[in-house]
Short mmCIF file of C-alpha atoms and ligand atoms in Angstrom, two decimals:
data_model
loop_
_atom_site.label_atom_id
_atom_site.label_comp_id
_atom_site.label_asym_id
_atom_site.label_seq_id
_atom_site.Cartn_x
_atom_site.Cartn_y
_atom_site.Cartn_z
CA UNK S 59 47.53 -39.93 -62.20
CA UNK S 60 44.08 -37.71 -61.89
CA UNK S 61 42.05 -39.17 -64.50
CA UNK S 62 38.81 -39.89 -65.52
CA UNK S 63 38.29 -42.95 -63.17
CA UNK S 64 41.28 -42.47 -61.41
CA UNK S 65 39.47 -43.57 -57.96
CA UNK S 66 38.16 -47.01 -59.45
CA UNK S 67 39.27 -49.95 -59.84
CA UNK S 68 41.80 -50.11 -62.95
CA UNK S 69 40.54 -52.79 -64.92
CA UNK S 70 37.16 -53.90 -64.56
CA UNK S 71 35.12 -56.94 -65.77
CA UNK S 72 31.53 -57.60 -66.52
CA UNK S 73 29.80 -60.31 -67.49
CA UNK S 74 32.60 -61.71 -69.75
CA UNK S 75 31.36 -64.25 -72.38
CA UNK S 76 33.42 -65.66 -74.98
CA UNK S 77 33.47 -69.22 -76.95
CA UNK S 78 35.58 -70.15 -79.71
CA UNK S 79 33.35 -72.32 -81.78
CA UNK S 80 31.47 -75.01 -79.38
CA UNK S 81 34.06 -73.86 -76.31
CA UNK S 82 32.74 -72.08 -74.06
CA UNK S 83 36.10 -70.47 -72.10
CA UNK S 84 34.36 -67.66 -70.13
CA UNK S 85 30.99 -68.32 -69.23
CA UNK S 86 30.12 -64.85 -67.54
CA UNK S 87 33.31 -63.86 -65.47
CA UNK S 88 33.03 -60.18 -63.28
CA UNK S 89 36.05 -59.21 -61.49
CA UNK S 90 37.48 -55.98 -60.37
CA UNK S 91 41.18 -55.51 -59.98
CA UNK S 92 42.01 -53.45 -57.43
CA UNK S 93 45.06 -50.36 -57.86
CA UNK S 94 48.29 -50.99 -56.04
CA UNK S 95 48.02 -55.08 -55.17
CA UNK S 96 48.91 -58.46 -56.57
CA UNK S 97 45.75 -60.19 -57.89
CA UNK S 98 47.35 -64.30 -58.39
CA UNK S 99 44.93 -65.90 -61.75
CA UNK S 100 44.98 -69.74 -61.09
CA UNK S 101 42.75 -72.45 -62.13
CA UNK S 102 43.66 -76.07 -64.33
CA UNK S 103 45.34 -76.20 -67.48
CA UNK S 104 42.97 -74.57 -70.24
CA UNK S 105 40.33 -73.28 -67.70
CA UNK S 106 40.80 -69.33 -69.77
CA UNK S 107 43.42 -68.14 -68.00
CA UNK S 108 45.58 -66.55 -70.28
CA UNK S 109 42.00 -65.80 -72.76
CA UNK S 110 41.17 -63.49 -69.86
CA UNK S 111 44.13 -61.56 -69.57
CA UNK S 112 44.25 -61.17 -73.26
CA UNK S 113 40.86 -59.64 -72.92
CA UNK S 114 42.18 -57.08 -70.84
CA UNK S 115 45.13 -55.86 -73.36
CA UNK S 116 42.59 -55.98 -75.85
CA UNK S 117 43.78 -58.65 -78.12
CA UNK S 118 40.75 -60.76 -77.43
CA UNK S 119 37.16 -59.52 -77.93
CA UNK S 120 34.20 -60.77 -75.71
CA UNK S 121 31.26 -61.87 -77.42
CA UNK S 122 29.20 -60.68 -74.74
CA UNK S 123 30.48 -58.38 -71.70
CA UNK S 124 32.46 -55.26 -70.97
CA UNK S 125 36.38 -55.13 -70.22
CA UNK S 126 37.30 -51.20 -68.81
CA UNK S 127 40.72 -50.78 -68.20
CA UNK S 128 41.96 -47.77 -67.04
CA UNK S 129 38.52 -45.82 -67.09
CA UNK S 130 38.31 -46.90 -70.68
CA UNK S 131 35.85 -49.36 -72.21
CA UNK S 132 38.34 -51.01 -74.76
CA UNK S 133 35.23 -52.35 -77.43
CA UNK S 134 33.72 -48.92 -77.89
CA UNK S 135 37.27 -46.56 -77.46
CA UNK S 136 38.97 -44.40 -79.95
CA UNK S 137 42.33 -45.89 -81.51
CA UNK S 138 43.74 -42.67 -79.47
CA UNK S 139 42.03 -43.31 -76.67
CA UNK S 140 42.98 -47.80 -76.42
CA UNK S 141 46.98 -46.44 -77.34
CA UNK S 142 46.59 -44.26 -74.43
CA UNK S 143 45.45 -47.13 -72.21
CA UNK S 144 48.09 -49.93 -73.82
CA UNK S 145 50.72 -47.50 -72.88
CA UNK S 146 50.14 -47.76 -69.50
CA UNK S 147 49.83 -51.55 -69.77
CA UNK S 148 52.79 -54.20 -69.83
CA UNK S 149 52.15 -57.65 -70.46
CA UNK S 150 54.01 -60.83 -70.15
CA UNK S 151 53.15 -63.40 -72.58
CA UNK S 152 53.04 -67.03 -71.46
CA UNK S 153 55.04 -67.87 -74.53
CA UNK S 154 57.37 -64.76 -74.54
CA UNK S 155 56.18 -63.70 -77.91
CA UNK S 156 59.20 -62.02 -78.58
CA UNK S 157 59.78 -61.00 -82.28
CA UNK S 158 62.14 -63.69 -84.35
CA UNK S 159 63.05 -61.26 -86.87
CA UNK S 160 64.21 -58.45 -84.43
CA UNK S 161 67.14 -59.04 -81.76
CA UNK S 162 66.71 -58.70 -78.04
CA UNK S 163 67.76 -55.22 -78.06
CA UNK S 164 65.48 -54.14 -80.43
CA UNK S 165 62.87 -56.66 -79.31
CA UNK S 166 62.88 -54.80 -75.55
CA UNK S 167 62.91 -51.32 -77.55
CA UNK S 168 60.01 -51.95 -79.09
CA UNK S 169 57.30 -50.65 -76.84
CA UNK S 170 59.47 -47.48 -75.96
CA UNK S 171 59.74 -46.27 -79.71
CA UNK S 172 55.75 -46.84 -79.25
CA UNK S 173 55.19 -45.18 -76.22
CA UNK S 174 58.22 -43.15 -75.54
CA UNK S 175 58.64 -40.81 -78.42
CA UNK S 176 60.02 -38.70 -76.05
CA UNK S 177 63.37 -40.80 -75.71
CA UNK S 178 65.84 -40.43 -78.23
CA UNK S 179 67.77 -43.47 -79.40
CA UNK S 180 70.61 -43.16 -76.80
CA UNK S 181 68.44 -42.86 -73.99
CA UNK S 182 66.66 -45.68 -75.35
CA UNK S 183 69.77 -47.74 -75.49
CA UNK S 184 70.71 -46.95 -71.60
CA UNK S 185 66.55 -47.63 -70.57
CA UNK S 186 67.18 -51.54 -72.16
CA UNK S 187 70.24 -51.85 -70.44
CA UNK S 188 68.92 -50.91 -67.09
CA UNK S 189 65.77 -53.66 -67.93
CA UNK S 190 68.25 -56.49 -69.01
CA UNK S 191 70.59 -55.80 -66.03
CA UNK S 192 67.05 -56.09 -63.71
CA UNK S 193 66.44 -59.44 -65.42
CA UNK S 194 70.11 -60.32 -64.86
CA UNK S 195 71.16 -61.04 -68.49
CA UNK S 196 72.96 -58.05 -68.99
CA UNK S 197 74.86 -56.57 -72.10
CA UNK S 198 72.94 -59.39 -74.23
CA UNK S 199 71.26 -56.52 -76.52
CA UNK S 200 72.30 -57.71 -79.60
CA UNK S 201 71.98 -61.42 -79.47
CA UNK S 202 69.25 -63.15 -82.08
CA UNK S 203 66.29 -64.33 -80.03
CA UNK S 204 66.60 -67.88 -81.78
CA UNK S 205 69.76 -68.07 -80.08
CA UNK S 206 67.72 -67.57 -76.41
CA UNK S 207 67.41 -70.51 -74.38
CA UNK S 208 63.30 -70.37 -73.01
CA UNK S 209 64.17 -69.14 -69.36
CA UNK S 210 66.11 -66.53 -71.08
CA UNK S 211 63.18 -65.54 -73.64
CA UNK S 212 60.94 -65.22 -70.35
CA UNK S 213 62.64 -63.06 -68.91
CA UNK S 214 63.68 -60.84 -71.78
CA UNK S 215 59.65 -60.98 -72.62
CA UNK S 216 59.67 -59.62 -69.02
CA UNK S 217 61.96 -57.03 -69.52
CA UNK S 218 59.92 -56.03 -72.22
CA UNK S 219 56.67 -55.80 -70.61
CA UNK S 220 58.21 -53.36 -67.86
CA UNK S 221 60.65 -51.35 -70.55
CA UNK S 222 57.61 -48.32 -70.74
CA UNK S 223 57.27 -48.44 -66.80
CA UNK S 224 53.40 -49.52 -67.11
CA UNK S 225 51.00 -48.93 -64.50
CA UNK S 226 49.57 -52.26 -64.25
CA UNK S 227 51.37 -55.05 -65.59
CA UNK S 228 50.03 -58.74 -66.08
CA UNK S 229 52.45 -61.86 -65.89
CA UNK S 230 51.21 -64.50 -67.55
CA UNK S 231 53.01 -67.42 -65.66
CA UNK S 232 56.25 -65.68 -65.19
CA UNK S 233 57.95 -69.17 -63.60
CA UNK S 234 56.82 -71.66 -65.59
CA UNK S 235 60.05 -73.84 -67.43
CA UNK S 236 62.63 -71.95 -64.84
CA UNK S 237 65.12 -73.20 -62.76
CA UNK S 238 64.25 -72.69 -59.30
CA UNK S 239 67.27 -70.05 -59.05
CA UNK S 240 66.14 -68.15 -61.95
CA UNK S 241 62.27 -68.44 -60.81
CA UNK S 242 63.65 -66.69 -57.29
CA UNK S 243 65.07 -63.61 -59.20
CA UNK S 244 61.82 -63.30 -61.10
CA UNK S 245 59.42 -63.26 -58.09
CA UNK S 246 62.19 -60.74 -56.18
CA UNK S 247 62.18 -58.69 -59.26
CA UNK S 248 58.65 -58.78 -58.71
CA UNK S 249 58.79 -58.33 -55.84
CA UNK S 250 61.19 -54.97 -56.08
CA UNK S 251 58.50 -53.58 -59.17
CA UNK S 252 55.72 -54.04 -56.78
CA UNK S 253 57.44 -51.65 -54.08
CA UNK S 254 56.90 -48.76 -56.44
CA UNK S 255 53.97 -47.40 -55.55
CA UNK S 256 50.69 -47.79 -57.28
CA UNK S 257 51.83 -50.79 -59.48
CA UNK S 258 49.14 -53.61 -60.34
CA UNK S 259 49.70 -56.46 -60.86
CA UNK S 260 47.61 -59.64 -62.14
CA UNK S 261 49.75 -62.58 -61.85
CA UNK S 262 48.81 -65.85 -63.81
CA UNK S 263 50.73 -68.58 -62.32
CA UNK S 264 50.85 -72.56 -61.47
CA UNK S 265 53.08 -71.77 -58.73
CA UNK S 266 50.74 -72.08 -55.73
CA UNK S 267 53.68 -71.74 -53.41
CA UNK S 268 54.90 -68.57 -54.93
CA UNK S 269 51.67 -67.25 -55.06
CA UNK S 270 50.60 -67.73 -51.86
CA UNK S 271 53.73 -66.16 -51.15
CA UNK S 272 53.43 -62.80 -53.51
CA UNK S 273 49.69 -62.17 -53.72
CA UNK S 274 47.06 -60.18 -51.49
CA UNK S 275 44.74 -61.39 -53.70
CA UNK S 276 43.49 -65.12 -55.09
CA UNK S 277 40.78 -65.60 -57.84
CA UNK S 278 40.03 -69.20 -58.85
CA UNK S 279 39.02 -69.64 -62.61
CA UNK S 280 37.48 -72.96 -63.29
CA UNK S 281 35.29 -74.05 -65.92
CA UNK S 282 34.72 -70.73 -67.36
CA UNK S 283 33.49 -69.41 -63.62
CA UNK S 284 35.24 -67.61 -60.76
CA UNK S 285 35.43 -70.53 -57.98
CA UNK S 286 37.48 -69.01 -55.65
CA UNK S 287 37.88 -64.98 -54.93
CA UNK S 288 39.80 -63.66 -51.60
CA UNK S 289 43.47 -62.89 -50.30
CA UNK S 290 45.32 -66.27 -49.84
CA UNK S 291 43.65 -66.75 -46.28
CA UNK S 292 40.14 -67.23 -47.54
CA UNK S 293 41.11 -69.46 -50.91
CA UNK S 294 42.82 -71.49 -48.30
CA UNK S 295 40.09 -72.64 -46.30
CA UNK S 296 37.92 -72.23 -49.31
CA UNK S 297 34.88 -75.08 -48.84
CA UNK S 298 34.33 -75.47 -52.37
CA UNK S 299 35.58 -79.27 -53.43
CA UNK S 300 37.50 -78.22 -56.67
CA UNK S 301 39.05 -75.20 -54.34
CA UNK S 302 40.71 -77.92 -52.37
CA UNK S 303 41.45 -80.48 -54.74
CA UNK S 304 43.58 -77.55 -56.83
CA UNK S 305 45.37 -76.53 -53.51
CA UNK S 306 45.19 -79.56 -51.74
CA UNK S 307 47.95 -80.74 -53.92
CA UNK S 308 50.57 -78.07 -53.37
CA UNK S 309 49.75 -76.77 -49.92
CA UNK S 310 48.80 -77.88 -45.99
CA UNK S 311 45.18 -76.18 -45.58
CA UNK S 312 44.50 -75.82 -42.75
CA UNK S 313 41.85 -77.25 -40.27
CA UNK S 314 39.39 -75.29 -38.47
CA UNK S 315 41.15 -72.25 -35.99
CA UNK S 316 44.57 -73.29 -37.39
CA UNK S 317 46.58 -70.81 -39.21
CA UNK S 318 47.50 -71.37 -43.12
CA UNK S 319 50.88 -72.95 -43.12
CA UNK S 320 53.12 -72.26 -46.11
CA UNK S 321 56.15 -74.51 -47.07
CA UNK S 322 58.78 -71.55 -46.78
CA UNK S 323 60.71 -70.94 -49.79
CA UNK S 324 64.81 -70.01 -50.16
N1 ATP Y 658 42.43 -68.14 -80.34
C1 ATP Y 658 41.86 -69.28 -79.94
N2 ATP Y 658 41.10 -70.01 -80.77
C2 ATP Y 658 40.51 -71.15 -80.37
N3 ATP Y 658 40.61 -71.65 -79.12
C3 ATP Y 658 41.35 -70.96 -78.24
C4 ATP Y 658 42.02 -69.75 -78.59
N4 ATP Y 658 42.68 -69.30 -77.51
C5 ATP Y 658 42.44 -70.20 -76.54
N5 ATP Y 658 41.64 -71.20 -76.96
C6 ATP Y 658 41.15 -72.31 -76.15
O1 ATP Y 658 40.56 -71.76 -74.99
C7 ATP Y 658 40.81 -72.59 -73.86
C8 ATP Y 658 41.44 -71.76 -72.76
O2 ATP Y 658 42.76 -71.40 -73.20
P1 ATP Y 658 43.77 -70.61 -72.27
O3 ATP Y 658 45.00 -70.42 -73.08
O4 ATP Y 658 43.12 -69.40 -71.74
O5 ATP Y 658 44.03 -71.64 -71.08
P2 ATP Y 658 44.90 -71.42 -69.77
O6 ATP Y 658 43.97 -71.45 -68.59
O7 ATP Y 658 45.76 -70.24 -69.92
O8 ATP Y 658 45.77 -72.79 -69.74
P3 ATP Y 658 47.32 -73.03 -69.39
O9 ATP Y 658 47.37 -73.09 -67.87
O10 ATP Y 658 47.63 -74.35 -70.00
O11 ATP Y 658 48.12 -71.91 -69.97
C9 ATP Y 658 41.68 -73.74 -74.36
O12 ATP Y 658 40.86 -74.86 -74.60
C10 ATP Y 658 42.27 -73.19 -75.65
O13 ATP Y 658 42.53 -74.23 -76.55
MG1 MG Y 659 47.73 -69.96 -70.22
#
């Protein structure tokens, strides 16, 4: 798409601060997020993962720092201009946020009657069929969401976040609580999306496996900071002692002049 910062990288990060009360979760994060690849988020449990990505859909505010997505900087845009941008955004929730009161049908609908006034309510119907049949739990349109078991919410939530056909989309931990079977179809459905060209992604995950498996890209959030930025090769034989503790639990790093070895998967 020729736009206004088309050329750039599509969301961009600078100097991110943001506490809530005495926590400090981002204590001056920068990051650029390249068009077109798989950027993997990992770091501990309540290191400001998932606070990050919310910055970027705009549902967190920094208290100090910019967050451009898309050519736009979301803190000083028009309500136009941030719809614009959200359209072209998907995002997975770590929770599936899914609404209780509407059913999954409706629930995956939701973002096209937002973004795709264009679509009429049959071809709305047929575009979250397609979704739920790529998320294998087809023909479940008008079953209650309370009714979902939670690999099923996370993956309607998924269906959701790709209904609109986003540019970039951001998974926030897209595995976690599924069966290994179930966890395969969701990285080969990522996998398919990312074939399209020009898709972003920005994967949250705990899976080091998978991620070492799906990313070109590995950024290390720990204690607020960026620990760890490079494609999987670098992170692997990153020096830095947290680096390695994180990854020396899930994968064989390798010495010096060896190759990264990765346990194979399927
Ligand atoms: N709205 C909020 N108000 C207050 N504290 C918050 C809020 N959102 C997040 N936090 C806190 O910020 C910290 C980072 O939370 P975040 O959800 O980003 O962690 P995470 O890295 O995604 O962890 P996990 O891997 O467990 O999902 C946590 O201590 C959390 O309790
Ligand atoms: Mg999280």
């Amino acid at each position: 798409m020729n736009e206004p910062g088309s050329a750039e990288a599509p969301i961009q990060l600078r100097g991110l601060h943001k506490r809530f009360g005495e926590l400090v979760v981002l204590d001056g994060v920068s990051l650029d997020i390249q068009r077109g690849r798989t950027t993997a988020i990992i770091g501990p449990s309540g290191t400001g993962k998932s606070v990050l990505l919310k910055h970027i859909v705009g549902l967190i505010q920094p208290d100090s720092g910019v967050v451009k997505v898309l050519g736009t900087e979301l803190a000083s845009a028009s309500s136009k201009a941030l719809y614009a941008v959200r359209r072209r955004v998907g995002m997975l929730f770590q929770d599936g946020a899914l609404f209780d009161s509407l059913d999954v049908g409706d629930n995956i609908a939701f973002p096209l009657i937002h973004h795709r006034p264009d679509l009429n309510a049959d071809a709305r119907a047929r575009r979250v069929a397609e979704v739920l049949e790529q998320v294998e739990l087809p023909g479940i349109e008008r079953r209650a969401v309370s009714a979902l078991s939670g690999g099923q919410r996370k993956r309607v939530g998924l269906a959701r976040a790709i209904v609109h056909e986003p540019e970039i989309v951001l998974f926030d931990e897209p595995n976690s609580g599924l069966d290994p079977m179930t966890s395969d179809a969701i990285d080969a459905l990522i996998g398919s999306l990312k074939a399209r060209l020009g898709l972003t992604f920005v994967v949250i995950t705990h899976d080091i496996v998978g991620t070492f498996n799906v990313a070109d890209r590995i950024v290390m959030l720990y204690a607020g900071s960026i620990v760890a930025d490079g494609d999987t090769d670098t992170v692997a034989r990153s020096e830095h002692p947290i680096v390695r503790r994180f990854l020396s639990r899930n994968l064989l790093l390798p010495g010096p002049g060896e190759v990264v070895r990765l346990p194979t998967i399927g």
